[in-house]
Every structure is written in structure tokens, then in C-alpha cells.
PDB file of C-alpha atoms and ligand atoms in Angstrom:
ATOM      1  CA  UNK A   4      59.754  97.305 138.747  1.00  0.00           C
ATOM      2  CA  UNK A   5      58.579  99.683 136.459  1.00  0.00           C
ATOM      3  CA  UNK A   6      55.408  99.420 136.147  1.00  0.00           C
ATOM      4  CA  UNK A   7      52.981  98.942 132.650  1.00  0.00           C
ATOM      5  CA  UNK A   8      54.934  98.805 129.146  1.00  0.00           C
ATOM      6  CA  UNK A   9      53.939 101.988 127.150  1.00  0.00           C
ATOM      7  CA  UNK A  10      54.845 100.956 123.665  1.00  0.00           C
ATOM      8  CA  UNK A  11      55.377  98.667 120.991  1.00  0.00           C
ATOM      9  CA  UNK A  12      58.759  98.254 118.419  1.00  0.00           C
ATOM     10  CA  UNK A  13      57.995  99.172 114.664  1.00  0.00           C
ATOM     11  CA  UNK A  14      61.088  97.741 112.768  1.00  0.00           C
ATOM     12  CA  UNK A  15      62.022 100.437 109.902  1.00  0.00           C
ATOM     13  CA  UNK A  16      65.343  98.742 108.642  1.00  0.00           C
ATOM     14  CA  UNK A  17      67.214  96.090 109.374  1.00  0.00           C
ATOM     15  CA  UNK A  18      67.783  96.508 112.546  1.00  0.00           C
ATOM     16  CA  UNK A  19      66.721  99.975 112.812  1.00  0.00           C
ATOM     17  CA  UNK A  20      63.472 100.041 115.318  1.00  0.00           C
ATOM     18  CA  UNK A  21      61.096 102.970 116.166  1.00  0.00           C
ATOM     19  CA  UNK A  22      59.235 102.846 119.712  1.00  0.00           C
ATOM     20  CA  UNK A  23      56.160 104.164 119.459  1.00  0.00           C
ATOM     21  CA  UNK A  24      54.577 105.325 123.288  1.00  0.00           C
ATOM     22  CA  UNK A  25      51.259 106.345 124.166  1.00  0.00           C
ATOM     23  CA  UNK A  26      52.188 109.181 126.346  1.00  0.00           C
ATOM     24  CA  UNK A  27      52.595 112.037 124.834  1.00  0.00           C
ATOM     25  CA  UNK A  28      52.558 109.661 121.070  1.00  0.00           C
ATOM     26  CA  UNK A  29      56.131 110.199 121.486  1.00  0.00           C
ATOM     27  CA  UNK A  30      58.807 108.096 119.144  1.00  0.00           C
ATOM     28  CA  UNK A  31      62.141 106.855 120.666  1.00  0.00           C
ATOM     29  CA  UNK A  32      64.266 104.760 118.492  1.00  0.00           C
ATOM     30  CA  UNK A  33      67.087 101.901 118.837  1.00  0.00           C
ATOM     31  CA  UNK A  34      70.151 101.428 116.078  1.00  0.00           C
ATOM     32  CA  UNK A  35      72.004  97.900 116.107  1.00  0.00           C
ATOM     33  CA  UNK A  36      75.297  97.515 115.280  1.00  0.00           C
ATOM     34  CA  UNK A  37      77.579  94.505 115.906  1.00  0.00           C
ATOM     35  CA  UNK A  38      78.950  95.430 119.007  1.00  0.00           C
ATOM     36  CA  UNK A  39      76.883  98.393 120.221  1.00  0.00           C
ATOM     37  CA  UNK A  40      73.596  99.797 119.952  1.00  0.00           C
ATOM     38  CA  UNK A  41      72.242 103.290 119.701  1.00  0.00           C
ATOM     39  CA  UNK A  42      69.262 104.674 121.734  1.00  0.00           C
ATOM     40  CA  UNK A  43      67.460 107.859 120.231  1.00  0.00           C
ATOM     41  CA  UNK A  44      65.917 109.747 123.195  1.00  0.00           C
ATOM     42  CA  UNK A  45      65.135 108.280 126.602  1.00  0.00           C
ATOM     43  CA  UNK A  46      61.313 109.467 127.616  1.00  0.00           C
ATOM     44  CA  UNK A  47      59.950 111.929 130.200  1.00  0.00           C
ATOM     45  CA  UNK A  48      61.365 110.559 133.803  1.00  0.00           C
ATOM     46  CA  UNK A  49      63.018 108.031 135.170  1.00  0.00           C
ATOM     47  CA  UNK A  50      60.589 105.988 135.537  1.00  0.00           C
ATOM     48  CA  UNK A  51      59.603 105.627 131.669  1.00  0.00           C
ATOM     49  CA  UNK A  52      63.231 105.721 131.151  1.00  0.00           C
ATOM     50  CA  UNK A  53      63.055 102.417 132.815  1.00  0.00           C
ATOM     51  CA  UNK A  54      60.779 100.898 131.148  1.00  0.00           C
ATOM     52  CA  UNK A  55      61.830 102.099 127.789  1.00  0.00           C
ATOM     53  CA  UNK A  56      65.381 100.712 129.057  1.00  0.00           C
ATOM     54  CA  UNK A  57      63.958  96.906 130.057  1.00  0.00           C
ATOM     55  CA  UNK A  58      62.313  97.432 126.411  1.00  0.00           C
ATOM     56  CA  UNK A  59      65.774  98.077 124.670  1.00  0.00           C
ATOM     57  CA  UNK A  60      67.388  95.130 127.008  1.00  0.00           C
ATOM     58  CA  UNK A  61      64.610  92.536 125.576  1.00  0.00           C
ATOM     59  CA  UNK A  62      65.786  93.079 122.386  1.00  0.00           C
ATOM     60  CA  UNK A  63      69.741  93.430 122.715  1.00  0.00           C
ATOM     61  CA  UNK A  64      72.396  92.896 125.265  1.00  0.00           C
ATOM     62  CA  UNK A  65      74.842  95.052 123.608  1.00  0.00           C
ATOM     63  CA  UNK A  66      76.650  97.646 125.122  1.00  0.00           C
ATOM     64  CA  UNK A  67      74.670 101.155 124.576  1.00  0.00           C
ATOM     65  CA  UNK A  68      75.044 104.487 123.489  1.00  0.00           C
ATOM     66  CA  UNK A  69      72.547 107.161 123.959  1.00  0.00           C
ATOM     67  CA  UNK A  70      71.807 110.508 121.589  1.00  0.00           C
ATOM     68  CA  UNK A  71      69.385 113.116 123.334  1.00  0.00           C
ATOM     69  CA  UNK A  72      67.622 114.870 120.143  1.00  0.00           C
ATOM     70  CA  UNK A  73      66.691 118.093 122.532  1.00  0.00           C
ATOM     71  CA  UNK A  74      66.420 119.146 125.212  1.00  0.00           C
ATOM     72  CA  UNK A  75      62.676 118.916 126.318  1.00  0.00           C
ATOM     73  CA  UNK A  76      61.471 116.719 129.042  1.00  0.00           C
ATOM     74  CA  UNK A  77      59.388 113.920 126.984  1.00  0.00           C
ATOM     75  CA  UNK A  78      62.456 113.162 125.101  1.00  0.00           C
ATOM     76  CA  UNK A  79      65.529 113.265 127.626  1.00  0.00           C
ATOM     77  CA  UNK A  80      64.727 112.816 131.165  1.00  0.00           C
ATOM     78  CA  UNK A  81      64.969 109.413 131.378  1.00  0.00           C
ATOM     79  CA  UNK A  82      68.002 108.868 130.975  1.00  0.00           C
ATOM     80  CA  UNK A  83      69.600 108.329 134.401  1.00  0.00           C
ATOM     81  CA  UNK A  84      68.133 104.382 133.471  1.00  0.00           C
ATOM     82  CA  UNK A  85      70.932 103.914 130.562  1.00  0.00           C
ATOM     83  CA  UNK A  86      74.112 104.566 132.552  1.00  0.00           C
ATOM     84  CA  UNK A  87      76.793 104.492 132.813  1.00  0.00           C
ATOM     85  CA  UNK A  88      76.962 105.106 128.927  1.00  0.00           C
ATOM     86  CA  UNK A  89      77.836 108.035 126.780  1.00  0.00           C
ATOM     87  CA  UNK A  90      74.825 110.412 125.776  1.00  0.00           C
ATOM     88  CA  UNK A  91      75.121 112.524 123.007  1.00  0.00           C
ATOM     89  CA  UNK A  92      73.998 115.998 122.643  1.00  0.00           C
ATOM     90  CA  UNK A  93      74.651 119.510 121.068  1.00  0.00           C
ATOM     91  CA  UNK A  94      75.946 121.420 123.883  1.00  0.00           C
ATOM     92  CA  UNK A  95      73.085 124.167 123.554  1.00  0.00           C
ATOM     93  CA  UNK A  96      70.858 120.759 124.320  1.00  0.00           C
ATOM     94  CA  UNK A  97      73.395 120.110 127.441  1.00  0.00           C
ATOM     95  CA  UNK A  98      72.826 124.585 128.433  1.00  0.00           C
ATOM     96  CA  UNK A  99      69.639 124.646 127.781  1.00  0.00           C
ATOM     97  CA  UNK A 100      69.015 121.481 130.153  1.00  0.00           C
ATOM     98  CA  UNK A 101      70.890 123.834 132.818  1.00  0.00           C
ATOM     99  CA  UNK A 102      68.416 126.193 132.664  1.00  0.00           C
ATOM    100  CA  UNK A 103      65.455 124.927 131.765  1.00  0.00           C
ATOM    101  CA  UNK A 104      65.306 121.496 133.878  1.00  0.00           C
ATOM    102  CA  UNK A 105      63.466 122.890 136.744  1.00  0.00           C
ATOM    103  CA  UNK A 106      61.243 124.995 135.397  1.00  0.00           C
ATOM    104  CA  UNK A 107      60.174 122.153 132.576  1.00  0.00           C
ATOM    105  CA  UNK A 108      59.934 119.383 135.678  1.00  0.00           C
ATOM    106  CA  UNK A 109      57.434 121.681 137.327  1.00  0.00           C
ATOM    107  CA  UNK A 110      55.087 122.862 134.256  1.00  0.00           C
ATOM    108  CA  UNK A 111      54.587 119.226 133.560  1.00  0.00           C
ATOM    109  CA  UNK A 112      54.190 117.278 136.999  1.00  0.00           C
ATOM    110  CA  UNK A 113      51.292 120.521 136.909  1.00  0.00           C
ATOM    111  CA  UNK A 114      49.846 119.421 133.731  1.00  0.00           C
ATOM    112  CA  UNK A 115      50.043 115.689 134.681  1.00  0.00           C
ATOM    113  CA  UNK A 116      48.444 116.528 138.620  1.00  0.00           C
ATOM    114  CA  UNK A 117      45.577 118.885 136.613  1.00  0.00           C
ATOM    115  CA  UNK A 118      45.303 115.661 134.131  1.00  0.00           C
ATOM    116  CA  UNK A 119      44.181 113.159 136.894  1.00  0.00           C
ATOM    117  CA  UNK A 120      47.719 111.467 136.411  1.00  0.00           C
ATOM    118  CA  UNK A 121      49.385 112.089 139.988  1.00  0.00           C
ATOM    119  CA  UNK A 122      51.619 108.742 139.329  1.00  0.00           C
ATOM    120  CA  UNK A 123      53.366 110.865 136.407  1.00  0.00           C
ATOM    121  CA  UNK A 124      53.271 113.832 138.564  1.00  0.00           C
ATOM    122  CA  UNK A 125      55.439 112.284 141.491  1.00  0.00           C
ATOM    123  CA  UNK A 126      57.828 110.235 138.984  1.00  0.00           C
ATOM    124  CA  UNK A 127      58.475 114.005 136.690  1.00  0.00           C
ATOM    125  CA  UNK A 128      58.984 115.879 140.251  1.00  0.00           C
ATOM    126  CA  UNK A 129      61.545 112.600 141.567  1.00  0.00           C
ATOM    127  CA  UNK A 130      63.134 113.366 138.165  1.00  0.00           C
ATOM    128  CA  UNK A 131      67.050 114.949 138.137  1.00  0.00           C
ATOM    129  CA  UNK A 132      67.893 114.473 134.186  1.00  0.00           C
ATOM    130  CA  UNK A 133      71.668 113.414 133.686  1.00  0.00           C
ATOM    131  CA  UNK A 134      73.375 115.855 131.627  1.00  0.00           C
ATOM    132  CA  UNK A 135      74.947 114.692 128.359  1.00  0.00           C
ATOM    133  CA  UNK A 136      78.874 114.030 128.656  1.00  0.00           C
ATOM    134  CA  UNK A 137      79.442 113.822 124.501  1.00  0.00           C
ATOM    135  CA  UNK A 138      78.995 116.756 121.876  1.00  0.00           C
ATOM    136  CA  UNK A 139      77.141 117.023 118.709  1.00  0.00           C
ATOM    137  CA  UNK A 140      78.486 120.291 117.506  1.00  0.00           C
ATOM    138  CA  UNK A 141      77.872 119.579 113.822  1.00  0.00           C
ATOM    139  CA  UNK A 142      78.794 115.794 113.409  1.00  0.00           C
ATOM    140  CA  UNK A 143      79.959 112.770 114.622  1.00  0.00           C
ATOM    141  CA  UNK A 144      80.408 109.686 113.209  1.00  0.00           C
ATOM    142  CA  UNK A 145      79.698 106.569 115.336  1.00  0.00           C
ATOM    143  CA  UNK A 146      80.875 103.119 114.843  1.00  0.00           C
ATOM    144  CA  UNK A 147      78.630 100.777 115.952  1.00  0.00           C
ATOM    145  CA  UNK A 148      80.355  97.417 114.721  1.00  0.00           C
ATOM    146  CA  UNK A 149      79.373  96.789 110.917  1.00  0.00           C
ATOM    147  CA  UNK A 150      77.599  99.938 110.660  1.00  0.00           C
ATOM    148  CA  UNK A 151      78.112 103.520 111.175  1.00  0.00           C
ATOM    149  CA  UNK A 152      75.494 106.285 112.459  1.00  0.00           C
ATOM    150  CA  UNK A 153      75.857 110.320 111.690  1.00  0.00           C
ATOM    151  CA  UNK A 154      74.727 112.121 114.619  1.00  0.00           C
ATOM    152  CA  UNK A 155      74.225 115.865 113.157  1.00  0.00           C
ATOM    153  CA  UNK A 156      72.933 118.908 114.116  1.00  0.00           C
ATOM    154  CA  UNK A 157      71.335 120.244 110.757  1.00  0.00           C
ATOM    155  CA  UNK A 158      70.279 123.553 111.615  1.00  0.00           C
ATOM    156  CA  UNK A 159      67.864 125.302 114.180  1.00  0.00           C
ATOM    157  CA  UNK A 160      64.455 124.449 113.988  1.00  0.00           C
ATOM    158  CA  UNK A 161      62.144 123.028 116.792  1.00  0.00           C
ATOM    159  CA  UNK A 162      65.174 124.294 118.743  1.00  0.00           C
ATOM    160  CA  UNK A 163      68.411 126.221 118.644  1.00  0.00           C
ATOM    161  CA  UNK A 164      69.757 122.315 119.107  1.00  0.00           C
ATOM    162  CA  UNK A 165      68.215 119.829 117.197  1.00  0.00           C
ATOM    163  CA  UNK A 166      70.272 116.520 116.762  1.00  0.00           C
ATOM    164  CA  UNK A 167      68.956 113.960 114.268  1.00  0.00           C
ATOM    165  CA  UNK A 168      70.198 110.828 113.390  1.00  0.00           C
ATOM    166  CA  UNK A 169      71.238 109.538 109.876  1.00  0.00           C
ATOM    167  CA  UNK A 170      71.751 105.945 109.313  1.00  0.00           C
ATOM    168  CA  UNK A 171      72.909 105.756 105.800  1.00  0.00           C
ATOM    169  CA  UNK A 172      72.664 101.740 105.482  1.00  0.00           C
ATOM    170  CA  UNK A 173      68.834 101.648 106.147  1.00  0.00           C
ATOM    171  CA  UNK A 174      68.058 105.036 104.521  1.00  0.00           C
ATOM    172  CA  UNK A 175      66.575 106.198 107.950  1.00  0.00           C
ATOM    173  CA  UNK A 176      66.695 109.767 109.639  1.00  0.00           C
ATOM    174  CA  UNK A 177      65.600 110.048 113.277  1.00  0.00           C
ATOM    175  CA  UNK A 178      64.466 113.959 113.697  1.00  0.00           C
ATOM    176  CA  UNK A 179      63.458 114.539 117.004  1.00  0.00           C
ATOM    177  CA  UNK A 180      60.655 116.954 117.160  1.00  0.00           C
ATOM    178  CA  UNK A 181      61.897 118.352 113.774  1.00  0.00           C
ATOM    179  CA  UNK A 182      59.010 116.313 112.489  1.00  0.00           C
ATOM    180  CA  UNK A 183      55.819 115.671 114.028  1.00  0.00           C
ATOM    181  CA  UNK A 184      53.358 113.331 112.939  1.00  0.00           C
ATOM    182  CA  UNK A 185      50.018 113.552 114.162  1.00  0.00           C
ATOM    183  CA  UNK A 186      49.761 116.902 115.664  1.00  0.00           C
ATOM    184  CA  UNK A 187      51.484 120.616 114.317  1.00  0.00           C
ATOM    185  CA  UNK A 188      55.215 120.587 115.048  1.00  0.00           C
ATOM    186  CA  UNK A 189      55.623 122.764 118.652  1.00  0.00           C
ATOM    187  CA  UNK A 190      56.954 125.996 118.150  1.00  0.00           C
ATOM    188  CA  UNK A 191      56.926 127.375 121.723  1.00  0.00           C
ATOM    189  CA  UNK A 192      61.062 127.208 121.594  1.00  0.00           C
ATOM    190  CA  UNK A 193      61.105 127.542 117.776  1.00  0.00           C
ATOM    191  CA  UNK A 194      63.347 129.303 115.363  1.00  0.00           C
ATOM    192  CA  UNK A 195      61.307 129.425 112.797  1.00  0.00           C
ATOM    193  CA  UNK A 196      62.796 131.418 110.374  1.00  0.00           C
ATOM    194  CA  UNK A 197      65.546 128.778 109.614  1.00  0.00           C
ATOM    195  CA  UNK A 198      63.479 125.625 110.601  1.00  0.00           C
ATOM    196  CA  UNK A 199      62.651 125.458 106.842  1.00  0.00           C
ATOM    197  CA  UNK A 200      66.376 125.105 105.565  1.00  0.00           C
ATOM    198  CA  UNK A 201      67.012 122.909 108.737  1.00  0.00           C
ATOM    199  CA  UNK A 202      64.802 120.363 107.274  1.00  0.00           C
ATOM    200  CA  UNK A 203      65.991 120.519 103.261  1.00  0.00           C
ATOM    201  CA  UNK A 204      69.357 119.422 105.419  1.00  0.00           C
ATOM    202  CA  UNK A 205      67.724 116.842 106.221  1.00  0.00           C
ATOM    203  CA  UNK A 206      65.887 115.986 102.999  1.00  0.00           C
ATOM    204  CA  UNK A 207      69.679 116.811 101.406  1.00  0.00           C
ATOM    205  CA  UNK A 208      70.249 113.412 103.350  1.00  0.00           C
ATOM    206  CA  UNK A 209      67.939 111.387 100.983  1.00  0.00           C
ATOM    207  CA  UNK A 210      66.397 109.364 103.875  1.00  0.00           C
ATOM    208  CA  UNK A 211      63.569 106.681 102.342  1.00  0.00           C
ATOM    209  CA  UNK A 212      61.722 106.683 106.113  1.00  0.00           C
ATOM    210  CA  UNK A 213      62.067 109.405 108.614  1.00  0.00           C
ATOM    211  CA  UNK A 214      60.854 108.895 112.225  1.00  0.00           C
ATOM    212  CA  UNK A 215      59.297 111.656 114.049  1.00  0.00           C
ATOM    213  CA  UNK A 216      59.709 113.070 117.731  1.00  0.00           C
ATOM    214  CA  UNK A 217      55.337 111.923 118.376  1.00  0.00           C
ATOM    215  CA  UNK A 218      53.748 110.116 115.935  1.00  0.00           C
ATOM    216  CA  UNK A 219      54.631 107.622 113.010  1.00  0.00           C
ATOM    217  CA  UNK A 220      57.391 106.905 110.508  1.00  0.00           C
ATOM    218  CA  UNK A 221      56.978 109.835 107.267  1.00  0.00           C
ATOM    219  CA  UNK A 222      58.078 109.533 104.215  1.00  0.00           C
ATOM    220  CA  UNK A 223      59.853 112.299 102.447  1.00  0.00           C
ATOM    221  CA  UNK A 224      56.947 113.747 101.344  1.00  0.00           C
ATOM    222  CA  UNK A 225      55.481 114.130 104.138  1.00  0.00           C
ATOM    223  CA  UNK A 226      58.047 116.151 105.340  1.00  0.00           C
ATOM    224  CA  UNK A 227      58.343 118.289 102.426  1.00  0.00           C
ATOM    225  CA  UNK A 228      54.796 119.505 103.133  1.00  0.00           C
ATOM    226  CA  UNK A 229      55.523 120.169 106.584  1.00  0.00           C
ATOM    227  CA  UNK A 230      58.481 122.360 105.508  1.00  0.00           C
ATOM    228  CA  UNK A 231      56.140 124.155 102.952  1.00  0.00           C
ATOM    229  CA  UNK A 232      53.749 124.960 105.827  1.00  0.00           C
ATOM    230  CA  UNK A 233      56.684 126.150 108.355  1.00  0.00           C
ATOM    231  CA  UNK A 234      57.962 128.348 105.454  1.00  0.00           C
ATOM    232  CA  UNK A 235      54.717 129.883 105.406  1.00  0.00           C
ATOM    233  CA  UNK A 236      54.671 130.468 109.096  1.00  0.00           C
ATOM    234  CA  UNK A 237      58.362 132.017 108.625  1.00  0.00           C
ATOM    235  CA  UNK A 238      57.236 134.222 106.378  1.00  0.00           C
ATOM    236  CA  UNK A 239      54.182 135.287 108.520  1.00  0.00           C
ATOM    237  CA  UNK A 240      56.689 136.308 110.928  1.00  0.00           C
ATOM    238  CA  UNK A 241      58.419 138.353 108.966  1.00  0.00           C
ATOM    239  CA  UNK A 242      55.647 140.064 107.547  1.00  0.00           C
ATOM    240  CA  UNK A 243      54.603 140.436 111.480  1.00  0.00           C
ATOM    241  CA  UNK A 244      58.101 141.777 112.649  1.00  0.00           C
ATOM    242  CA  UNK A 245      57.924 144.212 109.703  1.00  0.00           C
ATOM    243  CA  UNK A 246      55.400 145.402 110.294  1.00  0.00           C
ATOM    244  CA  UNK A 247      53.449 144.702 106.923  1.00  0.00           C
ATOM    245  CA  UNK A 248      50.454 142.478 108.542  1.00  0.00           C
ATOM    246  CA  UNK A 249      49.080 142.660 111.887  1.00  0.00           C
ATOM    247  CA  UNK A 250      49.349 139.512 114.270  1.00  0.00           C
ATOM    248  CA  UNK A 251      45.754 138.650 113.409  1.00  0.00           C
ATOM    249  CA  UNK A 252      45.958 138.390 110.214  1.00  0.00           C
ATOM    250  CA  UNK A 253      48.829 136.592 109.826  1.00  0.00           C
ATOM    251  CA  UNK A 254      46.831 134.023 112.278  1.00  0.00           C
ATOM    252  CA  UNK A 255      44.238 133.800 109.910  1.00  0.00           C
ATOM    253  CA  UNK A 256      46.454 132.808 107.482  1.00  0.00           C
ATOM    254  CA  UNK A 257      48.560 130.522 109.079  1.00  0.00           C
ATOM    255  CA  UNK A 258      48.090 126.574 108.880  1.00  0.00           C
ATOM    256  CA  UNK A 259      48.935 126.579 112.408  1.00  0.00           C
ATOM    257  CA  UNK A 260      46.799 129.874 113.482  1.00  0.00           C
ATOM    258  CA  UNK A 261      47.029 128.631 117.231  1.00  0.00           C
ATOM    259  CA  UNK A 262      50.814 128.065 117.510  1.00  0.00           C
ATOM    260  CA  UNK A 263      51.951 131.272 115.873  1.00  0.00           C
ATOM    261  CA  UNK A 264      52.433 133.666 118.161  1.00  0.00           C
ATOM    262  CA  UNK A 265      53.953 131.482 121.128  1.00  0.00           C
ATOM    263  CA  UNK A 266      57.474 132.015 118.727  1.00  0.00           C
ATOM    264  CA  UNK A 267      56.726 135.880 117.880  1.00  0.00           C
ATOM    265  CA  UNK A 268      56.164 137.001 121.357  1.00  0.00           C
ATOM    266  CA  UNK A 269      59.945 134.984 122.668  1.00  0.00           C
ATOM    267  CA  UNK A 270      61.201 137.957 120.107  1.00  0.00           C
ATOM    268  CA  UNK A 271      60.703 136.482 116.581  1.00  0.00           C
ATOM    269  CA  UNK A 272      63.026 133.839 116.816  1.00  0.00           C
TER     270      UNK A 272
HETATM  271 ZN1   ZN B1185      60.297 119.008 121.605  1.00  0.00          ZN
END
């Protein structure tokens, strides 16, 4: 079994569903077709990938497909619980999940052991994420019976890999942690100097709802304010890299003064 449910559906279009969790306030998401349905991220282990699969299977019995937005822990390693299926990825997401899966399972089973939560500790360390078998490079096109899904890969942003998910019938963008509701968006693996034209991209798509990586469905504006404030941190960084502010400054002036410098010191990216 798999222990407590950790979330609840929020429909966003017909048949278009958001899953909001309480760890982490992270967003998954589910796309229904005729004959196959799509799952947007698969949580933090394999354990929550479990119970966000039992989730998906009390809504649909269709046969699934599964697109990994990134490549950080909270969105893709549960998905050993949704095969066999195809998973979708860009194949930085599938490299940097090569190199990074260790090293990400042990920060967090720390953070979850120093955070009283030994339960998410064990299931993280248990944890061996699949790697993705199908490629995002730029776009694909998926036919899910009646309805078709663009899988794209606007730009860098959160990441050097960001996948987000159109679905032109319902006017709905899934953007992985391209968008965060709730909290700043998380720079630490950031290029932030074209995260602002990454997300025009996605504006360019003309989405009426947008679901976030953590927190709640956006609208457009909301997005278009969070681009405003990331071009401001861009050009912080530049001003930092040339040398025309100091780091402190450029803190002070930030709207995220204590994410900046997590990007500038991994080299400006
Ligand atoms: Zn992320």
C-alpha cells in the first residue's frame, strides 16, 4: 500500500486536471485523451509516485504516457510506479539525471531526516529514478485520441531543460518549475539570463490557465509579473558580472535578494 493520499484533483479544462500535493506544494498534472492519458511529472520517490499513480488510476484506466518537466527530484523520481510506459524528457533532463541523481537523493533524505520526516528519508534513499526513454528536443506532438498535446522545450530557464506542456484545446500550459506560485521561482540551477524570453515562449502560446511546478493554477498575468521580476534579476547579473554593481547591491535591489547569488556563484549562468 502506499500509505496517506497527499493531494486533491483541481479540474482546469475539460479533462485537463492539476494535482495539487502538500509536500513540497508541488503540482503534477493528468491530460485525457480518448485512448491515452498524459501524466505531467511523477513526485519525489517511489513511494509518492505510487500514490500519485493509484490517484491517476481512480480517475482513468487508459493506457499512460508520462512527460518529466526536469530533472529535480520532487518532480521525477517517482516514476518507476508508471511503467512500463514511455516518459518524455529533453535529453539534458535524461544527462542531468545521470549526474545529479545521487547527489540530489542524498541532500534531500538529509533535509527530510533533519525535518523529523525519517519515513521520507528511507523512501528518497530506496529511490533509483527510471531514466526517460523519449526526447523532447524542441517538440513533439502527441496524439492522445481526440486531442493532441505539444510537449516543448521553450527555452532555458529554471533549467538548461525545461519541458512544458501545451494543450491547445483547453488553453492550458503545464510549466514545470518555470512558474512558481506561492514561493520565488528556485534559481539554484537557473539560467537566468534567458529565463525571461523562455517564458514570453510560453506566453507566445496564449494559454488562458497555466499550472505551476508548487503552487496554484496562474493566469497570464501572473506570469507576466514573474517574468518582469526575473528580468530584473537578469539584469542584476549582468550588472554583477560586469562589474558595474557590487553583489550587495544588486541584493538590495533584487525582488528575490535571498536567491540571487546561488545562480552568480555556478558562473553567471
Ligand atoms: Zn525544479
Amino acid at each position: 500500500m502506499t500509505g496517506a493520499p497527499d493531494g486533491r484533483w483541481i479540474e482546469v479544462g475539460d479533462g485537463v486536471l492539476a494535482r495539487r500535493h502538500i509536500e513540497l506544494d508541488l503540482t503534477t498534472g493528468l491530460v485525457l485523451g480518448a485512448e491515452r492519458a498524459l501524466v505531467v511529472d511523477t513526485r519525489g520517490d517511489d513511494q509518492q509516485g505510487a500514490e500519485l499513480a493509484e490517484a491517476i488510476r481512480a480517475v482513468t484506466a487508459l493506457p499512460l504516457t508520462v512527460v518529466i518537466t526536469h530533472a529535480h527530484f520532487d518532480h521525477c523520481f517517482g516514476t518507476a510506479a508508471f511503467l512500463p510506459c514511455p516518459v518524455y524528457a529533453h535529453p539534458r533532463c535524461r544527462a542531468a539525471l545521470v549526474a545529479t541523481a545521487g547527489a540530489q537523493r542524498a541532500e534531500w533524505a538529509t533535509y527530510y531526516r533533519d525535518r523529523g520526516d525519517p519515513g521520507t528519508a528511507a523512501a528518497l534513499a530506496a529511490t533509483d529514478p527510471p531514466l526517460p526513454d523519449h526526447r523532447v528536443d524542441r517538440e513533439v506532438s502527441l496524439d492522445l485520441g481526440g486531442r493532441t498535446v505539444r510537449l516543448q522545450h521553450p527555452g532555458r530557464g529554471h533549467t538548461d531543460h525545461d519541458v512544458v506542456v501545451h494543450v491547445p484545446d483547453a488553453a492550458v500550459v503545464f510549466a514545470g518549475d518555470l512558474v512558481e506560485q506561492g514561493a520565488p521561482p528556485d534559481l539554484g540551477d537557473a539560467v537566468v539570463a534567458d529565463w525571461p524570453a523562455t517564458l514570453d515562449a510560453l506566453l507566445a502560446l496564449q494559454p488562458a490557465v497555466v499550472v505551476p511546478g508548487h503552487g496554484d493554477p496562474v493566469d497570464p498575468a501572473f506570469v507576466r509579473a514573474q517574468r518582469a521580476d526575473l528580468a530584473e534579476v537578469a539584469a542584476l547579473h549582468a550588472a554583477v558580472a560586469a562589474g558595474r554593481i557590487d553583489t550587495a547591491t544588486a541584493a538590495r535591489r533584487s525582488p528575490y535578494p535571498n536567491l540571487l547569488w546561488a545562480a552568480v556563484d555556478r558562473g553567471g549562468r
